[in-house]
Amino acid sequence: MMWAFLHKLASPQGFYALSARLSPWCWGLAACLIGGGMIWGLGFAPADYQQGNSFRIIYVHVPAALLAQSIYVAMALAGLVFLVWRVKLADMAATAMAPLGAGMTFLALFSGAVWGVPTWGTWWQWDARLTSMLILLFLYIGVLALRGALGTRQSAARAASVLTLVGVINIPIIKYSVEWWYTLHQPATFSVTSRPAMPAEMWLPLLVMVLGFYCLFLAVTLTRTRHEILRREASRRWVQALTGEGP
Amino acid sequence: MAFDSWHAFLAMGGHAAYVWSAYGVTLLLLAGVGLHVRLERRQLWRRLQRQARREQRPVRRAQEGRSP
């Protein structure tokens, strides 16, 4: 039964129906969590005793940086599934999430630079964490450019998947950069295994923002994969049967 | 509330430029994502309907009645 469910899910038609049912909830949840988290973090969380109010940038910086890496890993997994099992839907999902990943990487770099000015006295330095995040941005841009140049052909899917998989080596470098070369960026503030080193009033809004950003990732991926199905499977009868119902 | 007044909230203890630019760019990006997805959806549906008309297929509700 599990297998039959997975098989149905991996078919564009089965995925389309499930995604159409789920995505509105993801969008709504993302809007509530991000909206609430922002108000909480900006107006109600206490200021940091050392950094003052510039500390509030954490509530957009950390979720953006987490998502930038998670989306890349998800894209690489999708690429692997596409290359090994030739699941078309996996490549459609990888296509759907790439622009959001690039946007999140940019946001992490931008908010980090802006935060760096009052905290470090510089907006940029060739620190290992900062540099490896910049490389991540270039990887995203490379994948997007490759797909843009080759369109929806099979060769585009293969080339983009290979590039994504090669670039995944950058992910552990980003993660451990702050421990291997501790030059500017401080090590991770949070870990799954230990208690947070800040009071709950400070990390709770961050948790809300992180959850909100992941909901957004899910919403964008579900919706844009559906778009990708409409784009690539426009000649299928079941897709044509959808026309006339409106968007 | 971490601030005494709206003015103090906007001033962010002298860090207004940093905090508000980071949040401003975040909001712009999020709005851009929403808008992009919406426009993409509309454009794809238009294309599908044009194609249906070109092939003179009746543009009507799907038989199964499943919503897209």
mmCIF file of C-alpha atoms in Angstrom:
data_model
loop_
_atom_site.group_PDB
_atom_site.id
_atom_site.type_symbol
_atom_site.label_atom_id
_atom_site.label_comp_id
_atom_site.label_asym_id
_atom_site.label_seq_id
_atom_site.Cartn_x
_atom_site.Cartn_y
_atom_site.Cartn_z
ATOM 1 C CA MET A 1 0.000 0.000 0.000
ATOM 2 C CA MET A 2 2.869 2.325 0.890
ATOM 3 C CA TRP A 3 4.446 1.508 -2.451
ATOM 4 C CA ALA A 4 1.243 2.186 -4.342
ATOM 5 C CA PHE A 5 0.911 5.530 -2.576
ATOM 6 C CA LEU A 6 4.480 6.500 -3.451
ATOM 7 C CA HIS A 7 3.962 5.433 -7.014
ATOM 8 C CA LYS A 8 0.870 7.574 -7.309
ATOM 9 C CA LEU A 9 2.695 10.484 -5.705
ATOM 10 C CA ALA A 10 5.596 10.226 -8.132
ATOM 11 C CA SER A 11 3.226 10.453 -11.093
ATOM 12 C CA PRO A 12 2.560 14.028 -12.208
ATOM 13 C CA GLN A 13 -1.207 13.502 -12.074
ATOM 14 C CA GLY A 14 -1.233 12.095 -8.554
ATOM 15 C CA PHE A 15 1.129 14.781 -7.318
ATOM 16 C CA TYR A 16 -0.913 17.520 -8.967
ATOM 17 C CA ALA A 17 -4.070 16.549 -7.102
ATOM 18 C CA LEU A 18 -2.327 16.211 -3.729
ATOM 19 C CA SER A 19 -0.373 19.436 -4.176
ATOM 20 C CA ALA A 20 -3.490 21.387 -5.123
ATOM 21 C CA ARG A 21 -5.104 20.210 -1.903
ATOM 22 C CA LEU A 22 -2.101 20.923 0.360
ATOM 23 C CA SER A 23 -0.559 24.113 -0.997
ATOM 24 C CA PRO A 24 -3.209 26.631 0.171
ATOM 25 C CA TRP A 25 -2.668 25.466 3.758
ATOM 26 C CA CYS A 26 1.098 25.835 3.401
ATOM 27 C CA TRP A 27 0.759 29.363 2.015
ATOM 28 C CA GLY A 28 -1.632 30.368 4.797
ATOM 29 C CA LEU A 29 0.521 28.853 7.523
ATOM 30 C CA ALA A 30 3.653 30.484 6.090
ATOM 31 C CA ALA A 31 1.974 33.909 6.007
ATOM 32 C CA CYS A 32 0.749 33.598 9.610
ATOM 33 C CA LEU A 33 4.055 32.315 11.008
ATOM 34 C CA ILE A 34 6.250 34.808 9.132
ATOM 35 C CA GLY A 35 3.918 37.732 9.847
ATOM 36 C CA GLY A 36 3.613 36.836 13.526
ATOM 37 C CA GLY A 37 7.300 36.022 13.874
ATOM 38 C CA MET A 38 8.329 39.357 12.353
ATOM 39 C CA ILE A 39 6.081 41.386 14.646
ATOM 40 C CA TRP A 40 7.263 39.365 17.640
ATOM 41 C CA GLY A 41 10.926 39.658 16.734
ATOM 42 C CA LEU A 42 10.800 43.353 15.822
ATOM 43 C CA GLY A 43 8.591 44.712 18.564
ATOM 44 C CA PHE A 44 8.433 42.297 21.469
ATOM 45 C CA ALA A 45 11.640 40.280 21.759
ATOM 46 C CA PRO A 46 14.119 41.954 24.121
ATOM 47 C CA ALA A 47 17.143 43.779 22.687
ATOM 48 C CA ASP A 48 20.517 42.091 23.083
ATOM 49 C CA TYR A 49 22.579 43.546 25.952
ATOM 50 C CA GLN A 50 25.660 43.835 23.737
ATOM 51 C CA GLN A 51 24.326 44.353 20.221
ATOM 52 C CA GLY A 52 21.209 46.347 21.069
ATOM 53 C CA ASN A 53 18.487 46.306 18.468
ATOM 54 C CA SER A 54 20.658 45.260 15.516
ATOM 55 C CA PHE A 55 20.303 41.785 17.079
ATOM 56 C CA ARG A 56 16.766 41.660 15.625
ATOM 57 C CA ILE A 57 18.291 40.969 12.222
ATOM 58 C CA ILE A 58 18.795 37.406 13.484
ATOM 59 C CA TYR A 59 15.077 36.761 12.883
ATOM 60 C CA VAL A 60 15.494 37.077 9.118
ATOM 61 C CA HIS A 61 19.170 36.138 8.781
ATOM 62 C CA VAL A 62 19.099 32.693 10.399
ATOM 63 C CA PRO A 63 15.902 31.414 8.676
ATOM 64 C CA ALA A 64 17.181 32.643 5.305
ATOM 65 C CA ALA A 65 20.580 30.986 5.775
ATOM 66 C CA LEU A 66 18.991 27.710 6.958
ATOM 67 C CA LEU A 67 16.616 27.650 4.023
ATOM 68 C CA ALA A 68 19.364 28.503 1.532
ATOM 69 C CA GLN A 69 21.204 25.324 2.540
ATOM 70 C CA SER A 70 18.138 23.116 3.007
ATOM 71 C CA ILE A 71 16.801 24.003 -0.427
ATOM 72 C CA TYR A 72 20.158 23.156 -1.963
ATOM 73 C CA VAL A 73 20.212 19.755 -0.238
ATOM 74 C CA ALA A 74 16.618 19.112 -1.346
ATOM 75 C CA MET A 75 17.576 20.074 -4.901
ATOM 76 C CA ALA A 76 20.558 17.711 -4.809
ATOM 77 C CA LEU A 77 18.392 14.837 -3.519
ATOM 78 C CA ALA A 78 15.862 15.514 -6.269
ATOM 79 C CA GLY A 79 18.712 15.560 -8.782
ATOM 80 C CA LEU A 80 19.934 12.200 -7.507
ATOM 81 C CA VAL A 81 16.445 10.675 -7.731
ATOM 82 C CA PHE A 82 16.140 12.025 -11.256
ATOM 83 C CA LEU A 83 19.539 10.715 -12.395
ATOM 84 C CA VAL A 84 19.239 7.271 -10.781
ATOM 85 C CA TRP A 85 15.541 6.430 -11.158
ATOM 86 C CA ARG A 86 14.646 8.896 -13.940
ATOM 87 C CA VAL A 87 11.683 10.264 -12.050
ATOM 88 C CA LYS A 88 10.600 13.293 -14.117
ATOM 89 C CA LEU A 89 8.715 14.745 -11.189
ATOM 90 C CA ALA A 90 11.947 14.986 -9.179
ATOM 91 C CA ASP A 91 13.475 17.210 -11.842
ATOM 92 C CA MET A 92 10.342 19.339 -11.942
ATOM 93 C CA ALA A 93 10.586 19.825 -8.178
ATOM 94 C CA ALA A 94 14.270 20.725 -8.444
ATOM 95 C CA THR A 95 13.391 23.312 -11.098
ATOM 96 C CA ALA A 96 10.612 24.673 -8.916
ATOM 97 C CA MET A 97 12.759 25.289 -5.844
ATOM 98 C CA ALA A 98 15.912 26.773 -7.422
ATOM 99 C CA PRO A 99 14.832 30.446 -7.621
ATOM 100 C CA LEU A 100 13.690 30.494 -3.983
ATOM 101 C CA GLY A 101 17.017 28.982 -2.942
ATOM 102 C CA ALA A 102 18.910 31.692 -4.803
ATOM 103 C CA GLY A 103 16.703 34.359 -3.222
ATOM 104 C CA MET A 104 17.270 32.969 0.271
ATOM 105 C CA THR A 105 21.036 32.820 -0.249
ATOM 106 C CA PHE A 106 20.996 36.442 -1.368
ATOM 107 C CA LEU A 107 18.881 37.371 1.655
ATOM 108 C CA ALA A 108 21.258 35.594 4.045
ATOM 109 C CA LEU A 109 24.244 37.398 2.507
ATOM 110 C CA PHE A 110 22.489 40.775 2.461
ATOM 111 C CA SER A 111 21.124 40.622 6.000
ATOM 112 C CA GLY A 112 24.491 39.320 7.197
ATOM 113 C CA ALA A 113 26.332 42.208 5.552
ATOM 114 C CA VAL A 114 23.922 44.748 7.018
ATOM 115 C CA TRP A 115 24.268 43.121 10.444
ATOM 116 C CA GLY A 116 28.045 43.045 10.113
ATOM 117 C CA VAL A 117 28.396 46.833 9.912
ATOM 118 C CA PRO A 118 27.322 47.639 13.497
ATOM 119 C CA THR A 119 28.580 44.314 14.931
ATOM 120 C CA TRP A 120 31.916 43.650 13.224
ATOM 121 C CA GLY A 121 32.588 47.089 11.758
ATOM 122 C CA THR A 122 32.651 45.646 8.249
ATOM 123 C CA TRP A 123 30.009 44.465 5.833
ATOM 124 C CA TRP A 124 32.261 41.939 4.137
ATOM 125 C CA GLN A 125 35.420 39.967 4.726
ATOM 126 C CA TRP A 126 36.758 36.884 2.967
ATOM 127 C CA ASP A 127 35.824 34.783 5.973
ATOM 128 C CA ALA A 128 35.227 31.072 5.274
ATOM 129 C CA ARG A 129 31.501 31.133 6.120
ATOM 130 C CA LEU A 130 30.848 34.258 4.072
ATOM 131 C CA THR A 131 32.867 32.999 1.113
ATOM 132 C CA SER A 132 31.241 29.560 1.055
ATOM 133 C CA MET A 133 27.790 31.208 1.142
ATOM 134 C CA LEU A 134 28.814 33.378 -1.814
ATOM 135 C CA ILE A 135 29.846 30.191 -3.640
ATOM 136 C CA LEU A 136 26.401 28.759 -2.838
ATOM 137 C CA LEU A 137 24.827 31.811 -4.506
ATOM 138 C CA PHE A 138 26.986 31.242 -7.592
ATOM 139 C CA LEU A 139 25.972 27.554 -7.653
ATOM 140 C CA TYR A 140 22.302 28.539 -7.612
ATOM 141 C CA ILE A 141 22.893 31.098 -10.356
ATOM 142 C CA GLY A 142 24.756 28.473 -12.377
ATOM 143 C CA VAL A 143 21.884 25.982 -12.088
ATOM 144 C CA LEU A 144 19.332 28.658 -13.012
ATOM 145 C CA ALA A 145 21.423 29.832 -15.982
ATOM 146 C CA LEU A 146 21.864 26.265 -17.211
ATOM 147 C CA ARG A 147 18.136 25.630 -17.108
ATOM 148 C CA GLY A 148 17.430 29.010 -18.667
ATOM 149 C CA ALA A 149 19.782 28.284 -21.547
ATOM 150 C CA LEU A 150 18.679 24.709 -22.239
ATOM 151 C CA GLY A 151 14.959 25.072 -21.529
ATOM 152 C CA THR A 152 12.939 21.998 -20.625
ATOM 153 C CA ARG A 153 14.975 19.553 -22.688
ATOM 154 C CA GLN A 154 16.225 16.320 -21.154
ATOM 155 C CA SER A 155 19.820 17.573 -21.458
ATOM 156 C CA ALA A 156 18.972 20.591 -19.274
ATOM 157 C CA ALA A 157 17.630 18.327 -16.547
ATOM 158 C CA ARG A 158 20.703 16.100 -16.628
ATOM 159 C CA ALA A 159 23.215 18.969 -16.723
ATOM 160 C CA ALA A 160 21.480 20.844 -13.898
ATOM 161 C CA SER A 161 21.280 17.685 -11.756
ATOM 162 C CA VAL A 162 24.974 16.928 -12.246
ATOM 163 C CA LEU A 163 25.995 20.506 -11.434
ATOM 164 C CA THR A 164 23.790 20.475 -8.309
ATOM 165 C CA LEU A 165 25.293 17.178 -7.128
ATOM 166 C CA VAL A 166 28.861 18.344 -7.689
ATOM 167 C CA GLY A 167 28.131 21.533 -5.768
ATOM 168 C CA VAL A 168 26.721 19.690 -2.756
ATOM 169 C CA ILE A 169 30.315 19.383 -1.480
ATOM 170 C CA ASN A 170 29.947 23.058 -0.539
ATOM 171 C CA ILE A 171 27.226 22.312 2.021
ATOM 172 C CA PRO A 172 29.413 20.619 4.688
ATOM 173 C CA ILE A 173 32.004 23.321 4.038
ATOM 174 C CA ILE A 174 29.402 25.983 4.898
ATOM 175 C CA LYS A 175 28.328 24.055 7.979
ATOM 176 C CA TYR A 176 31.782 23.426 9.430
ATOM 177 C CA SER A 177 33.486 26.580 8.119
ATOM 178 C CA VAL A 178 32.863 28.353 11.429
ATOM 179 C CA GLU A 179 34.666 25.601 13.322
ATOM 180 C CA TRP A 180 37.512 24.880 10.908
ATOM 181 C CA TRP A 181 38.416 28.510 10.177
ATOM 182 C CA TYR A 182 37.054 30.650 12.971
ATOM 183 C CA THR A 183 37.941 34.107 11.649
ATOM 184 C CA LEU A 184 34.863 36.332 11.694
ATOM 185 C CA HIS A 185 31.504 34.552 11.747
ATOM 186 C CA GLN A 186 30.648 33.057 15.127
ATOM 187 C CA PRO A 187 29.864 29.317 15.427
ATOM 188 C CA ALA A 188 26.281 28.096 15.302
ATOM 189 C CA THR A 189 24.061 29.641 17.973
ATOM 190 C CA PHE A 190 21.670 26.707 18.047
ATOM 191 C CA SER A 191 21.946 22.963 17.852
ATOM 192 C CA VAL A 192 19.430 20.170 18.013
ATOM 193 C CA THR A 193 21.177 18.469 20.908
ATOM 194 C CA SER A 194 21.743 21.270 23.416
ATOM 195 C CA ARG A 195 19.689 23.956 25.089
ATOM 196 C CA PRO A 196 19.727 27.377 23.414
ATOM 197 C CA ALA A 197 22.180 29.840 24.920
ATOM 198 C CA MET A 198 19.621 32.637 24.980
ATOM 199 C CA PRO A 199 16.368 33.232 26.871
ATOM 200 C CA ALA A 200 13.115 31.855 25.469
ATOM 201 C CA GLU A 201 11.771 35.357 24.689
ATOM 202 C CA MET A 202 14.628 35.602 22.209
ATOM 203 C CA TRP A 203 14.638 32.186 20.558
ATOM 204 C CA LEU A 204 10.889 31.517 20.410
ATOM 205 C CA PRO A 205 10.258 34.169 17.728
ATOM 206 C CA LEU A 206 13.235 32.743 15.855
ATOM 207 C CA LEU A 207 11.683 29.278 15.967
ATOM 208 C CA VAL A 208 8.419 30.732 14.613
ATOM 209 C CA MET A 209 10.282 32.453 11.778
ATOM 210 C CA VAL A 210 12.235 29.310 10.901
ATOM 211 C CA LEU A 211 9.018 27.249 10.781
ATOM 212 C CA GLY A 212 7.375 29.968 8.686
ATOM 213 C CA PHE A 213 10.223 29.975 6.186
ATOM 214 C CA TYR A 214 10.059 26.179 5.872
ATOM 215 C CA CYS A 215 6.299 26.407 5.260
ATOM 216 C CA LEU A 216 7.022 28.959 2.551
ATOM 217 C CA PHE A 217 9.533 26.570 0.994
ATOM 218 C CA LEU A 218 6.933 23.825 0.999
ATOM 219 C CA ALA A 219 4.258 26.135 -0.428
ATOM 220 C CA VAL A 220 6.480 27.450 -3.219
ATOM 221 C CA THR A 221 7.737 23.980 -4.110
ATOM 222 C CA LEU A 222 4.270 22.403 -4.186
ATOM 223 C CA THR A 223 2.803 25.242 -6.259
ATOM 224 C CA ARG A 224 5.683 25.711 -8.670
ATOM 225 C CA THR A 225 6.080 21.966 -9.264
ATOM 226 C CA ARG A 226 2.441 22.042 -10.319
ATOM 227 C CA HIS A 227 3.276 24.891 -12.706
ATOM 228 C CA GLU A 228 6.174 22.896 -14.051
ATOM 229 C CA ILE A 229 3.764 19.988 -14.738
ATOM 230 C CA LEU A 230 1.451 22.343 -16.633
ATOM 231 C CA ARG A 231 4.422 23.629 -18.609
ATOM 232 C CA ARG A 232 5.914 20.275 -19.541
ATOM 233 C CA GLU A 233 2.867 18.041 -19.793
ATOM 234 C CA ALA A 234 0.635 20.462 -21.688
ATOM 235 C CA SER A 235 -0.045 17.830 -24.353
ATOM 236 C CA ARG A 236 -1.366 15.229 -21.909
ATOM 237 C CA ARG A 237 -5.068 14.649 -21.937
ATOM 238 C CA TRP A 238 -5.529 14.984 -18.181
ATOM 239 C CA VAL A 239 -3.755 18.368 -18.228
ATOM 240 C CA GLN A 240 -5.944 19.499 -21.111
ATOM 241 C CA ALA A 241 -8.996 18.365 -19.202
ATOM 242 C CA LEU A 242 -8.097 20.938 -16.547
ATOM 243 C CA THR A 243 -8.522 23.875 -18.951
ATOM 244 C CA GLY A 244 -11.823 25.601 -18.691
ATOM 245 C CA GLU A 245 -11.793 25.325 -14.956
ATOM 246 C CA GLY A 246 -9.745 28.499 -14.708
ATOM 247 C CA PRO A 247 -6.687 29.078 -12.555
ATOM 248 C CA MET B 1 6.583 45.425 24.052
ATOM 249 C CA ALA B 2 10.317 46.090 23.962
ATOM 250 C CA PHE B 3 9.914 49.804 23.154
ATOM 251 C CA ASP B 4 8.368 52.755 25.028
ATOM 252 C CA SER B 5 6.951 54.542 21.983
ATOM 253 C CA TRP B 6 6.431 54.260 18.244
ATOM 254 C CA HIS B 7 9.276 56.683 17.834
ATOM 255 C CA ALA B 8 11.628 54.453 19.805
ATOM 256 C CA PHE B 9 10.423 51.474 17.766
ATOM 257 C CA LEU B 10 11.241 53.215 14.498
ATOM 258 C CA ALA B 11 14.603 54.463 15.781
ATOM 259 C CA MET B 12 15.668 50.935 16.860
ATOM 260 C CA GLY B 13 18.125 52.405 19.377
ATOM 261 C CA GLY B 14 20.190 54.008 16.642
ATOM 262 C CA HIS B 15 20.259 50.856 14.515
ATOM 263 C CA ALA B 16 17.288 51.832 12.355
ATOM 264 C CA ALA B 17 19.230 51.799 9.069
ATOM 265 C CA TYR B 18 20.470 48.229 9.607
ATOM 266 C CA VAL B 19 17.337 46.666 11.041
ATOM 267 C CA TRP B 20 14.896 48.291 8.635
ATOM 268 C CA SER B 21 16.960 47.645 5.531
ATOM 269 C CA ALA B 22 17.310 43.943 6.439
ATOM 270 C CA TYR B 23 13.560 43.605 7.102
ATOM 271 C CA GLY B 24 12.686 45.776 4.092
ATOM 272 C CA VAL B 25 14.639 43.581 1.699
ATOM 273 C CA THR B 26 13.103 40.478 3.321
ATOM 274 C CA LEU B 27 9.582 41.814 2.780
ATOM 275 C CA LEU B 28 10.399 42.804 -0.809
ATOM 276 C CA LEU B 29 11.742 39.326 -1.508
ATOM 277 C CA LEU B 30 8.737 37.591 0.067
ATOM 278 C CA ALA B 31 6.312 39.837 -1.852
ATOM 279 C CA GLY B 32 8.278 39.132 -5.023
ATOM 280 C CA VAL B 33 7.992 35.371 -4.459
ATOM 281 C CA GLY B 34 4.226 35.606 -4.003
ATOM 282 C CA LEU B 35 3.775 37.829 -7.031
ATOM 283 C CA HIS B 36 5.997 35.695 -9.233
ATOM 284 C CA VAL B 37 4.114 32.505 -8.392
ATOM 285 C CA ARG B 38 0.767 34.214 -9.037
ATOM 286 C CA LEU B 39 1.822 35.678 -12.392
ATOM 287 C CA GLU B 40 3.386 32.406 -13.484
ATOM 288 C CA ARG B 41 0.157 30.575 -12.706
ATOM 289 C CA ARG B 42 -1.967 33.032 -14.666
ATOM 290 C CA GLN B 43 0.375 32.968 -17.642
ATOM 291 C CA LEU B 44 0.415 29.157 -17.771
ATOM 292 C CA TRP B 45 -3.373 28.931 -17.603
ATOM 293 C CA ARG B 46 -3.726 31.482 -20.396
ATOM 294 C CA ARG B 47 -1.361 29.446 -22.528
ATOM 295 C CA LEU B 48 -3.267 26.215 -21.878
ATOM 296 C CA GLN B 49 -6.574 27.849 -22.757
ATOM 297 C CA ARG B 50 -5.169 29.408 -25.935
ATOM 298 C CA GLN B 51 -3.910 25.979 -26.909
ATOM 299 C CA ALA B 52 -7.311 24.450 -26.232
ATOM 300 C CA ARG B 53 -9.048 27.038 -28.394
ATOM 301 C CA ARG B 54 -6.513 26.585 -31.189
ATOM 302 C CA GLU B 55 -7.160 22.866 -31.229
ATOM 303 C CA GLN B 56 -10.869 23.612 -31.046
ATOM 304 C CA ARG B 57 -11.289 21.501 -27.992
ATOM 305 C CA PRO B 58 -14.294 22.549 -26.003
ATOM 306 C CA VAL B 59 -13.104 24.622 -23.049
ATOM 307 C CA ARG B 60 -15.269 23.250 -20.304
ATOM 308 C CA ARG B 61 -15.229 21.643 -16.930
ATOM 309 C CA ALA B 62 -13.339 18.421 -16.512
ATOM 310 C CA GLN B 63 -15.524 15.335 -16.554
ATOM 311 C CA GLU B 64 -14.151 13.949 -13.340
ATOM 312 C CA GLY B 65 -15.022 17.174 -11.602
ATOM 313 C CA ARG B 66 -11.692 17.280 -9.821
ATOM 314 C CA SER B 67 -10.495 20.814 -9.202
ATOM 315 C CA PRO B 68 -7.016 21.713 -10.416
#
